[in-house]
Short mmCIF file of C-alpha atoms in Angstrom, two decimals:
data_model
loop_
_atom_site.label_atom_id
_atom_site.label_comp_id
_atom_site.label_asym_id
_atom_site.label_seq_id
_atom_site.Cartn_x
_atom_site.Cartn_y
_atom_site.Cartn_z
CA UNK A 93 75.81 113.79 38.05
CA UNK A 94 78.87 116.38 38.48
CA UNK A 95 77.36 118.85 41.66
CA UNK A 96 79.21 121.60 41.74
CA UNK A 97 77.27 123.40 45.24
CA UNK A 98 78.35 126.57 46.51
CA UNK A 99 76.86 125.76 50.22
CA UNK A 100 78.69 122.47 50.73
CA UNK A 101 82.40 123.84 49.74
CA UNK A 102 81.63 126.05 51.80
CA UNK A 103 79.71 124.44 54.92
CA UNK A 104 83.12 121.53 54.68
CA UNK A 105 85.68 124.25 54.61
CA UNK A 106 83.25 125.81 57.63
CA UNK A 107 83.63 122.69 59.19
CA UNK A 108 87.51 121.69 58.58
CA UNK A 109 88.14 125.20 60.17
CA UNK A 110 85.83 124.57 63.02
CA UNK A 111 88.51 121.81 63.70
CA UNK A 112 91.27 123.50 63.35
CA UNK A 113 90.72 125.98 66.06
CA UNK A 114 88.93 123.20 68.25
CA UNK A 115 92.30 121.42 68.53
CA UNK A 116 94.39 124.24 68.53
CA UNK A 117 92.50 125.19 71.78
CA UNK A 118 93.30 121.50 73.50
CA UNK A 119 97.38 121.41 72.48
CA UNK A 120 99.36 122.17 75.23
CA UNK A 121 101.43 124.98 76.25
CA UNK A 122 104.90 125.29 75.70
CA UNK A 123 106.80 125.18 78.27
CA UNK A 124 108.59 128.65 79.13
CA UNK A 125 112.01 128.54 78.60
CA UNK A 126 115.00 130.01 80.64
CA UNK A 127 116.17 133.63 80.08
CA UNK A 128 119.69 133.55 78.57
CA UNK A 129 121.69 136.54 79.67
CA UNK A 130 123.37 138.39 77.23
CA UNK A 131 127.35 137.74 77.14
CA UNK A 132 128.35 141.05 77.67
CA UNK A 133 132.49 139.88 76.64
CA UNK A 134 130.09 139.19 72.79
CA UNK A 135 128.45 142.71 72.70
CA UNK A 136 131.87 145.06 73.52
CA UNK A 137 133.81 142.61 70.71
CA UNK A 138 131.47 143.88 68.90
CA UNK A 139 131.13 147.65 69.80
CA UNK A 140 134.58 147.51 69.32
CA UNK A 141 134.63 145.95 65.96
CA UNK A 142 131.69 148.09 65.53
CA UNK A 143 133.50 151.80 67.28
CA UNK A 144 136.66 151.20 64.87
CA UNK A 145 134.64 150.26 61.76
CA UNK A 146 132.95 153.73 62.13
CA UNK A 147 136.46 155.33 62.49
CA UNK A 148 137.30 154.87 59.22
CA UNK A 149 134.13 156.64 56.97
CA UNK A 150 133.44 159.01 59.88
CA UNK A 151 134.46 162.52 61.18
CA UNK A 152 135.51 163.43 64.31
CA UNK A 153 131.32 164.50 66.01
CA UNK A 154 129.52 162.02 63.78
CA UNK A 155 132.05 159.00 65.18
CA UNK A 156 131.10 160.26 68.11
CA UNK A 157 127.94 160.59 68.15
CA UNK A 158 127.32 157.52 66.65
CA UNK A 159 130.17 156.24 69.59
CA UNK A 160 127.83 157.85 71.75
CA UNK A 161 124.56 155.36 70.32
CA UNK A 162 127.04 152.57 70.71
CA UNK A 163 128.38 152.77 74.79
CA UNK A 164 125.01 153.13 75.64
CA UNK A 165 123.53 149.75 73.91
CA UNK A 166 126.41 148.16 76.26
CA UNK A 167 125.41 149.69 79.14
CA UNK A 168 121.31 149.44 78.64
CA UNK A 169 122.25 152.55 80.31
CA UNK A 170 119.55 156.52 80.03
CA UNK A 171 122.43 158.98 78.37
CA UNK A 172 125.85 159.19 77.51
CA UNK A 173 128.03 161.87 77.01
CA UNK A 174 131.23 162.03 75.20
CA UNK A 175 133.22 165.07 76.12
CA UNK A 176 136.88 165.74 74.81
CA UNK A 177 139.79 167.57 75.69
CA UNK A 178 139.78 171.95 73.88
CA UNK A 179 143.58 172.00 72.80
CA UNK A 180 142.34 175.78 73.17
CA UNK A 181 141.74 175.80 76.42
CA UNK A 182 143.12 172.26 77.86
CA UNK A 183 140.90 173.29 81.82
CA UNK A 184 137.48 172.48 79.22
CA UNK A 185 136.32 169.47 77.95
CA UNK A 186 134.14 169.84 75.40
CA UNK A 187 130.41 168.21 74.13
CA UNK A 188 131.36 165.64 70.89
CA UNK A 189 129.26 163.19 70.74
CA UNK A 190 125.96 162.47 72.82
CA UNK A 191 122.78 159.73 72.66
CA UNK A 192 119.56 159.05 74.96
CA UNK A 193 116.81 156.94 75.62
CA UNK A 194 113.75 158.15 72.83
CA UNK A 195 111.59 158.30 76.28
CA UNK A 196 114.83 161.17 77.53
CA UNK A 197 115.56 163.40 74.74
CA UNK A 198 116.26 166.92 75.55
CA UNK A 199 116.18 169.69 73.98
CA UNK A 200 119.39 170.01 72.08
CA UNK A 201 119.35 174.06 73.59
CA UNK A 202 120.02 172.31 76.22
CA UNK A 203 122.93 170.45 76.28
CA UNK A 204 125.74 172.50 77.86
CA UNK A 205 129.42 172.89 75.01
CA UNK A 206 131.61 172.24 77.52
CA UNK A 207 131.97 171.87 81.30
CA UNK A 208 135.61 172.38 83.72
CA UNK A 209 138.02 169.25 83.07
CA UNK A 210 138.81 168.56 86.58
CA UNK A 211 140.18 165.46 85.44
CA UNK A 212 142.07 164.65 88.26
CA UNK A 213 141.80 162.68 86.26
CA UNK A 214 145.07 161.49 84.49
CA UNK A 215 146.25 157.75 83.08
CA UNK A 216 145.97 156.66 86.60
CA UNK A 217 142.80 157.69 87.67
CA UNK A 218 140.34 155.18 89.54
CA UNK A 219 137.22 155.37 87.27
CA UNK A 220 133.83 157.31 89.33
CA UNK A 221 130.90 156.82 89.81
CA UNK A 222 129.01 159.00 90.92
CA UNK A 223 125.17 159.13 93.20
CA UNK A 224 121.91 161.16 94.04
CA UNK A 225 120.62 161.38 97.43
CA UNK A 226 122.01 160.47 100.88
CA UNK A 227 124.66 157.86 101.05
CA UNK A 228 123.24 154.64 103.73
CA UNK A 229 125.27 156.06 106.10
CA UNK A 230 123.84 159.89 105.90
CA UNK A 231 126.97 161.42 104.04
CA UNK A 232 126.45 163.24 100.99
CA UNK A 233 127.25 161.73 97.49
CA UNK A 234 129.50 162.79 94.78
CA UNK A 235 127.05 164.29 92.39
CA UNK A 236 129.24 164.74 89.27
CA UNK A 237 127.38 165.92 86.56
CA UNK A 238 124.25 164.85 88.72
CA UNK A 239 124.20 168.05 89.55
CA UNK A 240 123.86 169.59 86.58
CA UNK A 241 119.98 171.17 85.46
CA UNK A 242 120.11 169.34 82.53
CA UNK A 243 120.07 166.08 84.74
CA UNK A 244 118.06 167.09 87.24
CA UNK A 245 115.59 167.40 83.55
CA UNK A 246 116.49 163.77 82.84
CA UNK A 247 115.67 162.80 86.53
CA UNK A 248 119.31 161.02 85.79
CA UNK A 249 120.43 159.24 89.51
CA UNK A 250 123.86 157.57 88.83
CA UNK A 251 126.45 159.00 86.85
CA UNK A 252 129.35 156.54 85.89
CA UNK A 253 132.51 158.66 84.02
CA UNK A 254 135.71 156.89 82.97
CA UNK A 255 138.68 159.17 81.29
CA UNK A 256 139.23 157.79 77.35
CA UNK A 257 142.88 157.81 77.83
CA UNK A 258 146.39 157.37 75.64
CA UNK A 259 149.55 156.41 76.15
CA UNK A 260 149.62 158.11 79.27
CA UNK A 261 147.45 160.24 77.95
CA UNK A 262 143.51 162.39 78.60
CA UNK A 263 141.65 162.73 75.98
CA UNK A 264 138.44 162.71 77.44
CA UNK A 265 135.39 160.76 78.78
CA UNK A 266 132.71 159.23 78.74
CA UNK A 267 130.23 160.13 81.13
CA UNK A 268 127.36 156.86 81.66
CA UNK A 269 124.40 157.57 83.02
CA UNK A 270 121.59 155.85 84.58
CA UNK A 271 117.95 156.68 86.45
CA UNK A 272 117.15 154.43 88.71
CA UNK A 273 119.51 155.29 91.87
CA UNK A 274 118.87 151.28 93.15
CA UNK A 275 120.76 150.53 89.56
CA UNK A 276 123.89 148.68 90.28
CA UNK A 277 126.85 149.77 88.46
CA UNK A 278 129.42 146.82 88.19
CA UNK A 279 133.07 145.75 88.31
CA UNK A 280 131.98 144.10 84.75
CA UNK A 281 130.58 147.80 83.76
CA UNK A 282 133.97 149.29 84.06
CA UNK A 283 136.05 147.83 83.04
CA UNK A 284 133.45 147.13 79.68
CA UNK A 285 133.78 150.83 79.54
CA UNK A 286 137.29 151.74 80.37
CA UNK A 287 138.31 149.10 77.18
CA UNK A 288 135.57 151.03 74.75
CA UNK A 289 136.87 155.22 76.11
CA UNK A 290 140.20 153.01 75.43
CA UNK A 291 139.53 152.64 71.93
CA UNK A 292 137.98 155.71 71.59
CA UNK A 293 141.02 157.80 72.73
CA UNK A 294 142.92 155.94 70.46
CA UNK A 295 140.68 156.45 66.89
CA UNK A 296 140.31 160.52 68.46
CA UNK A 297 144.26 160.16 67.47
CA UNK A 298 144.06 159.65 63.45
CA UNK A 299 140.71 161.63 62.89
#
């Protein structure tokens, strides 16, 4: 006759499961592959396309808030502030966009509304890199925005500042911050940020 014992089926299932576990332990692990570094050029192109798309569907403040997030991702930084020239008070820059690493998000009330333009920066001016503490020769680095209370609170150690230029006019500035005091700012970093700043400035003219 036919046998329908569930015990026999359960025993067969258990045996097959144990065989499968034993076989899996005998397999050699896959060799560790090489880490593929992200292609900065592709990341920059994607960032620029994303910024241009945002400009068609956002108001100025939301546009620059999203742009700050994109800039932070592009340079893998801990914070980004985007300042725009105050048309009523050209000596001031107004904070219009910001993005922070999740672990370092300040209280909104602690962010300054404006800073002095202090852009001896015109379109021909160089970008600036600021650091906390003394340099190798013992002289103090220029501190830039790192001297502010909010930068101290967030433990920002390195700042990269680039002007947003369009048609020879400075429309504002992007400040990018890093908490690692040993962080090396490369020419590629500055070039990428400058390209993004130029796209932002051009889009701001039409918002």
